[in-house]
Short mmCIF file of C-alpha atoms in Angstrom, two decimals:
data_model
loop_
_atom_site.label_atom_id
_atom_site.label_comp_id
_atom_site.label_asym_id
_atom_site.label_seq_id
_atom_site.Cartn_x
_atom_site.Cartn_y
_atom_site.Cartn_z
CA MET A 1 -27.68 4.25 14.23
CA ARG A 2 -30.58 6.68 13.85
CA TRP A 3 -30.17 10.28 14.88
CA THR A 4 -33.18 12.59 15.19
CA SER A 5 -31.13 15.61 14.11
CA ARG A 6 -29.28 16.03 10.84
CA GLN A 7 -25.59 15.15 10.74
CA SER A 8 -23.04 17.47 9.25
CA PRO A 9 -22.13 16.73 5.64
CA GLY A 10 -18.52 15.99 6.54
CA ALA A 11 -19.13 13.99 9.67
CA GLY A 12 -19.34 10.64 7.95
CA ARG A 13 -16.41 11.01 5.62
CA GLN A 14 -13.46 8.70 5.93
CA SER A 15 -10.08 10.26 5.78
CA PRO A 16 -7.83 9.45 2.84
CA GLY A 17 -5.49 9.05 5.74
CA ALA A 18 -2.56 6.93 4.67
CA GLY A 19 0.13 9.56 4.85
CA ARG A 20 3.82 9.13 4.25
CA GLN A 21 4.29 6.36 1.68
CA LEU A 22 1.46 4.09 2.66
CA PRO A 23 -1.52 3.18 0.50
CA VAL A 24 -4.37 5.48 1.42
CA ALA A 25 -6.64 4.07 4.14
CA GLY A 26 -9.75 2.55 2.61
CA ARG A 27 -8.35 3.05 -0.86
CA GLN A 28 -8.28 -0.01 -3.13
CA SER A 29 -4.83 0.18 -4.61
CA LEU A 30 -3.22 -2.51 -6.70
CA LEU A 31 -1.40 -3.61 -3.61
CA ALA A 32 -4.62 -4.05 -1.65
CA ARG A 33 -5.93 -6.30 -4.40
CA GLY A 34 -3.04 -8.73 -3.90
CA GLY A 35 -3.44 -12.01 -2.06
CA ARG A 36 -2.45 -13.34 1.34
CA ALA A 37 -0.49 -16.34 0.11
CA ALA A 38 2.88 -17.28 1.54
CA ILE A 39 5.23 -14.77 -0.03
CA VAL A 40 8.77 -13.51 0.06
CA ILE A 41 9.44 -9.82 -0.43
CA ALA A 42 12.88 -8.51 -1.35
CA LEU A 43 12.89 -4.76 -1.89
CA ILE A 44 16.40 -3.41 -2.23
CA VAL A 45 16.27 -0.24 -4.34
CA THR A 46 13.14 1.82 -3.78
CA VAL A 47 12.53 5.55 -3.97
CA ILE A 48 9.60 6.86 -1.98
CA ALA A 49 8.05 10.31 -1.96
CA ALA A 50 5.19 10.56 0.50
CA PRO A 51 1.77 11.87 -0.45
CA ALA A 52 0.61 14.64 1.84
CA ALA A 53 -1.82 13.65 4.58
CA ASP A 54 -4.24 16.54 4.15
CA GLU A 55 -6.76 15.23 6.70
CA LYS A 56 -6.35 13.93 10.22
CA HIS A 57 -8.27 10.83 11.18
CA LEU A 58 -8.82 8.44 14.05
CA THR A 59 -8.53 4.75 13.18
CA VAL A 60 -10.75 2.46 15.23
CA TYR A 61 -10.07 -1.28 15.34
CA ASN A 62 -12.62 -3.76 16.68
CA ALA A 63 -13.50 -7.41 16.17
CA SER A 64 -15.29 -6.58 12.91
CA GLY A 65 -12.32 -4.80 11.32
CA ARG A 66 -11.37 -1.15 11.25
CA TYR A 67 -12.87 2.19 10.25
CA ASN A 68 -11.77 5.81 10.14
CA VAL A 69 -13.34 8.83 11.80
CA LEU A 70 -12.53 12.32 10.58
CA VAL A 71 -10.70 14.54 13.08
CA VAL A 72 -11.39 18.29 12.97
CA GLU A 73 -9.80 21.17 14.87
CA ARG A 74 -11.97 23.60 16.84
CA GLY A 75 -10.51 26.18 19.19
CA GLY A 76 -7.09 24.58 19.03
CA ARG A 77 -8.45 21.15 20.11
CA GLU A 78 -9.10 17.99 18.11
CA TYR A 79 -12.71 16.80 17.89
CA VAL A 80 -14.51 13.78 16.42
CA ALA A 81 -18.17 13.29 15.52
CA LEU A 82 -19.68 11.12 18.27
CA SER A 83 -22.12 9.60 15.77
CA ASP A 84 -19.31 8.39 13.47
CA LEU A 85 -17.40 6.95 16.42
CA LEU A 86 -20.31 5.01 17.94
CA GLN A 87 -22.15 3.78 14.85
CA PRO A 88 -20.11 0.56 14.34
CA LEU A 89 -19.81 -0.15 18.09
CA GLY A 90 -23.45 -0.63 19.10
CA ALA A 91 -27.07 0.58 18.88
CA ALA A 92 -27.84 4.21 19.69
CA SER A 93 -30.60 6.77 19.59
CA ALA A 94 -30.26 10.49 20.27
CA LYS A 95 -32.42 13.53 20.93
CA ARG A 96 -31.64 17.23 20.93
CA ASP A 97 -33.54 19.89 22.86
CA GLY A 98 -31.98 23.27 22.10
CA ASP A 99 -28.41 23.09 23.37
CA LYS A 100 -29.05 19.90 25.32
CA PHE A 101 -28.12 16.55 23.80
CA ARG A 102 -29.17 13.15 25.13
CA LEU A 103 -27.83 9.83 23.84
CA ARG A 104 -28.90 6.28 24.63
CA PHE A 105 -26.33 3.65 23.67
CA ARG A 106 -26.25 -0.14 24.01
CA PRO A 107 -23.01 -2.03 23.27
CA PRO A 108 -23.42 -5.58 21.86
CA ASP A 109 -22.49 -7.21 25.18
CA GLY A 110 -23.80 -4.70 27.71
CA ASN A 111 -26.74 -2.73 29.07
CA GLU A 112 -28.13 0.50 27.70
CA GLN A 113 -26.40 3.63 29.00
CA GLU A 114 -27.41 7.30 28.80
CA LEU A 115 -25.17 10.27 28.08
CA GLN A 116 -26.25 13.90 28.60
CA LEU A 117 -24.21 16.84 27.29
CA THR A 118 -24.82 20.55 26.64
CA ALA A 119 -23.37 22.50 23.71
CA GLY A 120 -20.66 24.90 24.85
CA LYS A 121 -20.29 23.19 28.24
CA THR A 122 -17.70 20.77 29.60
CA LYS A 123 -19.93 19.28 32.32
CA GLY A 124 -22.26 16.40 31.61
CA LYS A 125 -23.68 13.13 32.92
CA ALA A 126 -23.13 9.51 32.01
CA GLY A 127 -25.74 7.42 33.79
CA ARG A 128 -25.71 8.75 37.36
CA SER A 129 -22.07 9.87 37.21
CA ASP A 130 -20.89 13.40 36.56
CA ILE A 131 -18.28 13.76 33.81
CA THR A 132 -16.05 16.64 32.75
CA LEU A 133 -14.80 16.99 29.19
CA PRO A 134 -11.36 18.54 28.54
CA ALA A 135 -13.00 21.01 26.14
CA PRO A 136 -16.60 22.14 25.49
CA PHE A 137 -19.06 19.79 23.80
CA ARG A 138 -20.07 21.09 20.36
CA MET A 139 -23.04 20.75 18.03
CA GLU A 140 -22.39 21.54 14.36
CA ASN A 141 -25.14 21.24 11.75
CA GLY A 142 -26.96 18.91 14.12
CA ALA A 143 -24.02 16.55 14.63
CA PRO A 144 -22.47 16.04 18.11
CA PHE A 145 -18.71 16.59 18.43
CA VAL A 146 -16.60 15.62 21.46
CA PRO A 147 -12.89 16.24 22.16
CA LEU A 148 -10.73 13.44 20.80
CA SER A 149 -8.90 13.08 24.11
CA SER A 150 -12.17 12.28 25.91
CA ILE A 151 -13.34 9.31 23.85
CA ALA A 152 -11.80 6.58 26.03
CA GLU A 153 -13.59 7.91 29.13
CA LEU A 154 -16.88 8.39 27.26
CA LEU A 155 -16.80 4.89 25.75
CA THR A 156 -16.07 3.38 29.15
CA GLU A 157 -19.02 5.25 30.67
CA LEU A 158 -21.20 3.97 27.82
CA GLY A 159 -20.29 0.36 28.63
CA VAL A 160 -17.72 -0.32 25.89
CA ARG A 161 -15.13 -2.73 27.27
CA ASP A 162 -11.45 -3.48 26.71
CA ILE A 163 -10.39 -0.11 25.30
CA GLU A 164 -6.80 0.72 24.37
CA PHE A 165 -6.43 4.32 23.23
CA HIS A 166 -3.29 5.86 21.71
CA PRO A 167 -4.27 9.56 21.56
CA GLN A 168 -1.07 10.94 20.03
CA ALA A 169 -1.23 8.44 17.16
CA ARG A 170 -5.06 8.66 16.91
CA ARG A 171 -5.54 4.90 17.24
CA LEU A 172 -8.36 3.28 19.22
CA LEU A 173 -8.44 -0.48 19.84
CA VAL A 174 -11.70 -1.97 21.14
CA GLY A 175 -12.05 -5.54 22.40
CA ASN A 176 -8.55 -6.97 22.89
CA VAL A 177 -7.74 -6.84 19.18
CA ALA A 178 -4.15 -5.58 19.50
CA VAL A 179 -1.52 -7.50 17.55
CA ARG A 180 1.71 -7.51 19.53
CA TYR A 181 5.09 -8.92 18.60
CA GLN A 182 8.38 -10.19 19.93
CA THR A 183 11.74 -10.11 18.16
CA GLU A 184 14.49 -12.70 18.01
CA LEU A 185 17.93 -11.95 16.56
CA GLN A 186 19.48 -15.09 15.14
CA ARG A 187 23.20 -14.53 14.80
CA GLY A 188 25.60 -16.35 12.53
CA ALA A 189 27.12 -16.11 9.08
CA GLU A 190 23.69 -15.01 7.80
CA PRO A 191 22.03 -13.07 10.67
CA LYS A 192 18.24 -12.88 10.79
CA LEU A 193 15.81 -10.77 12.79
CA VAL A 194 12.58 -12.72 13.34
CA PHE A 195 9.32 -10.97 14.25
CA HIS A 196 6.70 -13.18 15.96
CA PHE A 197 3.26 -11.52 15.80
CA SER A 198 0.26 -12.54 17.93
CA GLY A 199 -2.02 -12.30 14.89
CA ALA A 200 -1.86 -12.29 11.11
CA VAL A 201 -0.34 -9.17 9.52
CA ASP A 202 -0.14 -7.92 5.95
CA PRO A 203 2.20 -4.91 5.91
CA THR A 204 3.40 -2.85 3.02
CA ILE A 205 7.17 -3.26 2.67
CA ALA A 206 9.51 -0.57 1.42
CA THR A 207 13.21 0.16 1.68
CA GLU A 208 15.48 3.14 1.58
CA ALA A 209 19.16 3.59 2.34
CA GLY A 210 19.98 1.48 5.38
CA LYS A 211 16.34 0.81 6.33
CA LEU A 212 13.51 -1.65 5.75
CA ARG A 213 10.08 -0.37 6.70
CA MET A 214 6.97 -2.45 7.45
CA MET A 215 3.87 -0.26 7.37
CA PHE A 216 0.63 -1.52 8.92
CA ASN A 217 -2.54 0.21 7.80
CA ARG A 218 -4.83 -2.77 8.34
CA ALA A 219 -3.65 -4.82 11.33
CA PRO A 220 -3.77 -3.13 14.80
CA VAL A 221 -0.07 -3.68 15.49
CA VAL A 222 1.15 -2.33 18.84
CA GLY A 223 4.86 -2.13 19.50
CA SER A 224 7.36 -1.62 22.28
CA ALA A 225 10.54 0.33 22.98
CA PRO A 226 13.19 0.50 20.22
CA GLN A 227 16.04 -2.00 20.29
CA ARG A 228 19.67 -1.80 19.25
CA PHE A 229 21.56 -4.89 18.10
CA ASP A 230 25.27 -5.57 18.22
CA ASP A 231 25.28 -7.00 14.72
CA LYS A 232 27.17 -5.99 11.59
CA LEU A 233 24.13 -6.28 9.29
CA ILE A 234 21.01 -5.67 11.42
CA THR A 235 21.63 -2.79 13.79
CA GLY A 236 18.23 -2.03 15.31
CA GLU A 237 14.43 -1.91 15.11
CA ALA A 238 11.92 0.72 16.18
CA PHE A 239 8.14 1.00 16.34
CA SER A 240 6.28 4.20 15.56
CA GLU A 241 2.66 5.23 15.00
CA ALA A 242 0.98 8.35 13.66
CA ASN A 243 -2.37 9.47 12.23
CA GLY A 244 -4.07 6.11 12.71
CA GLU A 245 -1.32 3.86 11.39
CA SER A 246 1.78 2.09 12.67
CA GLU A 247 5.21 1.20 11.32
CA ILE A 248 8.23 -0.92 12.23
CA THR A 249 11.59 0.25 10.89
CA VAL A 250 14.56 -2.15 10.79
CA SER A 251 17.95 -0.47 10.47
CA GLY A 252 20.87 -2.16 8.76
CA SER A 253 24.24 -1.65 7.17
CA GLY A 254 23.20 -3.14 3.82
CA PRO A 255 20.21 -4.30 1.74
CA LEU A 256 17.53 -6.22 3.66
CA MET A 257 14.57 -8.35 2.64
CA ALA A 258 11.46 -9.56 4.46
CA THR A 259 10.24 -13.16 4.32
CA PHE A 260 6.67 -13.98 5.34
CA SER A 261 5.61 -17.29 6.86
CA ALA A 262 2.56 -19.11 5.50
CA ASP A 263 0.32 -18.05 8.39
CA ALA A 264 1.39 -14.38 8.09
CA ARG A 265 2.36 -14.32 11.80
CA THR A 266 6.13 -14.46 11.34
CA ILE A 267 8.32 -12.10 9.34
CA THR A 268 12.06 -12.72 8.99
CA ILE A 269 14.43 -9.91 8.05
CA SER A 270 17.72 -10.94 6.45
CA ALA A 271 20.15 -10.09 3.69
CA PRO A 272 18.98 -10.96 0.16
CA PRO A 273 20.61 -14.06 -1.31
CA VAL A 274 23.57 -13.64 -3.64
CA MET A 275 22.64 -14.24 -7.27
CA ALA A 276 24.70 -16.93 -8.97
CA THR A 277 26.46 -15.91 -12.18
CA THR A 278 27.31 -19.40 -13.49
CA PRO A 279 25.86 -19.75 -17.01
CA PRO A 280 23.82 -22.81 -17.97
CA PRO A 281 25.51 -25.62 -19.93
CA ALA A 282 26.40 -24.47 -23.43
CA GLN A 283 25.35 -27.72 -25.07
CA ALA A 284 21.80 -27.51 -23.80
CA PRO A 285 19.32 -26.50 -26.53
CA ALA A 286 17.25 -23.37 -26.15
CA ALA A 287 13.50 -23.83 -26.22
CA ALA A 288 11.08 -21.71 -28.21
CA PRO A 289 9.21 -19.07 -26.20
CA PRO A 290 5.72 -20.09 -25.02
CA PRO A 291 2.79 -19.12 -27.26
CA PRO A 292 -0.13 -17.17 -25.74
CA SER A 293 -2.39 -19.75 -24.18
CA SER A 294 -4.33 -20.54 -21.06
CA THR A 295 -1.76 -23.21 -20.12
CA PRO A 296 1.52 -21.45 -19.36
CA THR A 297 4.78 -23.20 -20.13
CA PRO A 298 8.24 -22.50 -18.71
CA VAL A 299 10.20 -19.56 -20.05
CA ALA A 300 13.47 -20.57 -21.69
CA ALA A 301 16.53 -18.88 -20.22
CA PRO A 302 18.84 -17.85 -23.08
CA PRO A 303 22.14 -19.82 -22.84
CA ALA A 304 25.35 -17.84 -22.49
CA PRO A 305 27.76 -18.14 -25.47
CA GLN A 306 30.96 -20.13 -24.95
CA GLN A 307 34.14 -18.18 -24.51
CA GLY A 308 35.90 -17.61 -27.82
CA THR A 309 32.87 -18.23 -30.01
CA PRO A 310 31.44 -15.50 -32.26
CA GLN A 311 29.02 -13.22 -30.39
CA PRO A 312 25.58 -12.68 -31.95
CA ALA A 313 24.43 -9.15 -32.52
CA ARG A 314 23.01 -7.67 -29.31
CA PRO A 315 19.24 -7.12 -29.54
CA ARG A 316 18.21 -3.50 -29.38
CA PHE A 317 16.90 -1.91 -26.20
CA MET A 318 13.11 -2.20 -26.32
CA VAL A 319 10.29 -1.49 -23.87
CA ALA A 320 7.01 -3.43 -23.85
CA ILE A 321 4.15 -1.15 -22.72
CA ASP A 322 1.09 -2.99 -21.48
CA ALA A 323 -2.19 -1.07 -21.17
CA ALA A 324 -4.12 -3.00 -18.52
CA HIS A 325 -7.64 -4.36 -19.15
CA GLY A 326 -9.31 -4.15 -22.57
CA GLY A 327 -12.27 -5.60 -24.42
CA SER A 328 -14.92 -7.00 -22.09
CA GLU A 329 -12.59 -6.40 -19.15
CA THR A 330 -13.26 -2.70 -18.67
CA GLY A 331 -11.48 -2.27 -15.35
CA ALA A 332 -12.76 0.41 -12.99
CA MET A 333 -15.44 2.84 -14.14
CA LEU A 334 -14.14 6.28 -13.23
CA GLN A 335 -16.97 8.56 -12.07
CA GLY A 336 -19.32 6.16 -13.86
CA GLN A 337 -18.35 7.57 -17.25
CA VAL A 338 -14.85 6.55 -18.37
CA ALA A 339 -13.58 2.98 -18.37
CA GLU A 340 -10.12 2.32 -16.99
CA LYS A 341 -9.22 0.35 -20.13
CA ASP A 342 -9.54 3.52 -22.24
CA LEU A 343 -7.33 5.62 -19.98
CA THR A 344 -4.64 2.95 -19.65
CA LEU A 345 -4.37 2.81 -23.43
CA ALA A 346 -4.19 6.61 -23.62
CA PHE A 347 -1.36 6.69 -21.08
CA ALA A 348 0.42 3.80 -22.83
CA ARG A 349 0.34 5.62 -26.18
CA ARG A 350 1.62 8.80 -24.54
CA MET A 351 4.49 6.83 -22.99
CA GLN A 352 5.35 5.36 -26.37
CA ALA A 353 5.55 8.87 -27.85
CA GLU A 354 7.83 10.00 -25.01
CA PHE A 355 10.07 6.96 -25.46
CA ASP A 356 10.44 7.94 -29.12
CA LYS A 357 11.72 11.35 -28.00
CA GLN A 358 14.33 9.59 -25.86
CA GLY A 359 15.41 7.44 -28.81
CA ILE A 360 14.09 4.28 -27.11
CA SER A 361 12.21 1.64 -29.10
CA SER A 362 8.92 0.47 -27.63
CA PHE A 363 5.78 -1.38 -28.60
CA LEU A 364 2.25 -1.65 -27.21
CA VAL A 365 1.20 -5.08 -26.00
CA ARG A 366 -2.39 -3.93 -26.52
CA ASP A 367 -2.96 -1.29 -29.17
CA GLY A 368 -6.73 -1.63 -29.40
CA ASP A 369 -9.82 -2.58 -27.41
CA VAL A 370 -9.06 -6.28 -27.04
CA ALA A 371 -9.09 -8.56 -24.02
CA LEU A 372 -5.81 -10.27 -23.16
CA SER A 373 -5.14 -12.64 -20.28
CA ALA A 374 -2.20 -12.09 -17.95
CA ASP A 375 -0.42 -15.08 -19.52
CA GLN A 376 -0.93 -13.68 -23.01
CA ARG A 377 0.56 -10.34 -21.96
CA ALA A 378 3.57 -12.05 -20.38
CA SER A 379 4.02 -14.30 -23.39
CA ALA A 380 3.96 -11.34 -25.79
CA ALA A 381 6.69 -9.53 -23.84
CA ASN A 382 8.81 -12.67 -23.40
CA THR A 383 8.50 -13.62 -27.06
CA ALA A 384 9.60 -10.14 -28.17
CA ARG A 385 12.65 -10.35 -25.85
CA ALA A 386 11.85 -6.89 -24.49
CA THR A 387 14.45 -5.24 -22.27
CA LEU A 388 11.81 -3.84 -19.91
CA PHE A 389 8.11 -4.51 -19.35
CA LEU A 390 5.80 -1.70 -18.13
CA THR A 391 2.15 -2.33 -17.27
CA VAL A 392 -0.15 0.65 -16.71
CA HIS A 393 -3.20 0.88 -14.44
CA VAL A 394 -5.43 3.88 -13.64
CA GLY A 395 -7.58 4.51 -10.56
CA SER A 396 -9.95 7.18 -9.27
CA GLU A 397 -9.41 6.70 -5.53
CA GLY A 398 -6.64 8.75 -4.01
CA ARG A 399 -4.14 10.87 -5.87
CA GLY A 400 -0.61 10.31 -7.17
CA ILE A 401 1.40 7.50 -8.73
CA ARG A 402 2.30 4.13 -7.29
CA VAL A 403 5.18 2.15 -8.76
CA TYR A 404 5.27 -1.61 -8.14
CA THR A 405 7.71 -4.46 -8.56
CA ALA A 406 6.73 -8.12 -8.20
CA ARG A 407 6.35 -9.90 -4.89
CA VAL A 408 8.17 -13.11 -5.71
CA ALA A 409 10.61 -15.36 -3.87
CA PRO A 410 14.34 -14.86 -4.52
CA PRO A 411 15.72 -17.33 -7.06
CA PRO A 412 17.75 -20.40 -6.10
CA ALA A 413 21.51 -20.18 -6.41
CA ASP A 414 21.67 -22.23 -9.62
CA ARG A 415 19.81 -20.74 -12.53
CA PRO A 416 17.95 -23.45 -14.46
CA LEU A 417 17.84 -23.71 -18.22
CA PHE A 418 14.06 -23.30 -18.10
CA LEU A 419 12.61 -20.63 -15.83
CA PRO A 420 9.34 -21.61 -14.09
CA TRP A 421 6.51 -19.59 -15.59
CA ALA A 422 4.96 -18.54 -12.27
CA THR A 423 8.24 -17.17 -10.86
CA ALA A 424 10.28 -16.21 -13.93
CA GLN A 425 10.57 -12.65 -12.59
CA SER A 426 12.75 -13.89 -9.68
CA TRP A 427 15.88 -13.75 -11.85
CA PHE A 428 15.22 -10.16 -12.96
CA LEU A 429 14.26 -8.43 -9.70
CA ASP A 430 17.44 -6.36 -9.48
CA GLY A 431 16.70 -4.76 -12.85
CA SER A 432 13.04 -4.29 -11.92
CA ARG A 433 13.94 -2.48 -8.71
CA SER A 434 16.48 -0.34 -10.49
CA ALA A 435 13.93 0.72 -13.11
CA ALA A 436 11.18 1.27 -10.50
CA GLY A 437 13.48 3.39 -8.35
CA SER A 438 14.57 5.53 -11.29
CA ILE A 439 10.98 6.07 -12.48
CA ALA A 440 9.85 6.97 -8.95
CA ALA A 441 12.77 9.39 -8.62
CA GLU A 442 11.70 11.17 -11.82
CA PHE A 443 8.15 11.60 -10.53
CA SER A 444 9.47 12.94 -7.24
CA LYS A 445 11.85 15.30 -9.04
CA ARG A 446 8.87 16.74 -10.94
CA GLN A 447 6.90 17.31 -7.71
CA MET A 448 4.45 14.50 -8.51
CA MET A 449 3.32 12.39 -5.53
CA VAL A 450 4.76 8.89 -5.83
CA ALA A 451 5.22 5.79 -3.70
CA ALA A 452 7.01 2.52 -4.50
CA TYR A 453 5.91 -0.93 -3.32
CA SER A 454 6.05 -4.61 -4.11
CA ALA A 455 2.82 -6.37 -5.09
CA LEU A 456 1.27 -9.68 -6.03
CA LEU A 457 0.24 -8.38 -9.41
CA PRO A 458 -0.13 -10.46 -12.59
CA PRO A 459 1.51 -10.67 -15.04
CA LEU A 460 4.69 -9.36 -13.37
CA ASN A 461 5.71 -12.73 -11.88
CA SER A 462 5.83 -14.39 -15.32
CA ILE A 463 7.88 -11.70 -17.07
CA ALA A 464 11.39 -12.85 -18.04
CA GLU A 465 12.91 -9.37 -18.05
CA PRO A 466 12.81 -6.41 -15.66
CA ALA A 467 9.16 -5.53 -15.07
CA VAL A 468 7.40 -2.59 -13.39
CA ALA A 469 3.73 -1.75 -12.83
CA ILE A 470 2.57 1.88 -12.68
CA GLU A 471 -0.79 2.91 -11.20
CA ILE A 472 -1.90 6.50 -11.87
CA SER A 473 -4.65 7.72 -9.54
CA ASP A 474 -6.73 10.86 -9.34
CA SER A 475 -10.26 11.48 -8.09
CA SER A 476 -10.91 13.64 -11.15
CA THR A 477 -11.40 11.84 -14.46
CA GLN A 478 -10.92 15.21 -16.13
CA ASN A 479 -7.38 15.38 -14.75
CA LEU A 480 -6.59 11.84 -15.87
CA SER A 481 -7.89 12.59 -19.36
CA ALA A 482 -5.96 15.86 -19.72
CA PRO A 483 -3.29 15.57 -22.49
CA ALA A 484 -0.89 17.75 -20.49
CA TYR A 485 -1.08 15.45 -17.48
CA GLN A 486 -0.72 12.32 -19.61
CA GLN A 487 2.33 13.83 -21.27
CA ALA A 488 3.85 14.74 -17.88
CA VAL A 489 3.43 11.16 -16.68
CA GLY A 490 4.79 9.71 -19.91
CA SER A 491 7.76 12.07 -19.89
CA ALA A 492 8.69 11.11 -16.31
CA VAL A 493 8.47 7.40 -17.10
CA ALA A 494 10.58 7.72 -20.25
CA ALA A 495 13.19 9.84 -18.46
CA GLY A 496 13.35 7.34 -15.59
CA VAL A 497 13.94 4.45 -17.97
CA ALA A 498 16.51 6.40 -19.99
CA ALA A 499 18.47 7.08 -16.79
CA VAL A 500 19.01 3.36 -16.18
CA ARG A 501 19.21 2.25 -19.80
CA SER A 502 22.92 1.43 -19.66
CA SER A 503 22.58 -0.70 -16.52
CA LEU A 504 19.60 -2.61 -17.97
CA GLU A 505 21.51 -3.23 -21.17
CA GLY A 506 24.52 -4.39 -19.17
CA ALA A 507 22.35 -6.82 -17.22
CA ARG A 508 21.19 -8.43 -20.45
#
């Protein structure tokens, strides 16, 4: 879209948007870099502290995807830049003559329409029809601003079809793109609540006491009235939307997990499976741990000692700290100056120093500028028989800390002697969630923004011990490089691990 007058500097900005505990809209978090394979998510213990949504935004969904438009307040009313709203929806040209503004707009499947507005006035024309805005039209630094509540009427007058506008939630759907759903409660010994969506969805899943939350910041999910269920486990579900995003909350009397179908159109909510405690046969030999290689081999599950036999000395509590990237794999370039690989190593070393203060042994998987594959990192931790694996990432988009556990299917009831390499983490998810929740709680306690998620993130799935990924984000490289900030992050992580040390040792 070409405008003859200059747009305001802020008119084209996209809001960081994702408030509450969601990944920030448009922000490439570790979670966003995951895949869309068939997955099973089981989040049971998660602590979430929501980042503040410091900017309002309108989210627009159309056949091409979605985009955000900044919402500003003027005179107690919400406004959006008309240029930002229309640019992805068709071809436009505009002229300004003093306070008068004239726009010609052609949607992809319609005829050209003309809009005439005057700064400071509510009256205008769209084609041959008179229109009245709920608040005066504004021009700021050459950019046209219209009241948010008027956009559905204006778009209709300009020939845009099939509009569904949710003004309170600031969501605009153009072109029959809404993803709707139906629910089905399957009763029985193991009750299940099945969500059937009209299109593919990829929500972020999180849990808190008595709730499982599915947060949609990509798919245009539209819900219905809340439901209550006469069920001992699953008691209800409710849809909500705010600031451009939507959420489904499932209420329950105990832990819940979400299972995704292969086409991402069905999500089943149920209780997590009960872990079997039967040890493997004592006479079976234990295999040596896999060496670092490009061809992963199964991870040997340590056999339980027979009753009455001498117990070997318990290995000491030890944390493997993995600084992501390294060598030729630089990771993100923060402000074009600092490589992510350098900051991850700095944070990893700071964490190691803080673990020393807590009396906890730790080692660095990468203590230099070397490139390691995901399998090599997993193999190093598994070979060392670490009690906990921590991998550290750093980003420049957004602000705060995100704590991740693996997205991996629950294990079968019978634990095999050899754990499959690609899903070894399945047998250690309880410990991973416990550690992630404790670390997130420490960040929250120290007034540091934090959110907890599950993610398809190598090498977590191949780790044969509790494993957590930590992503530290800040738009300022100077902040990320500050020793005081690195120490604050390291101290919170070490304190969070120390708080669950006894339970992790007991699980071993």
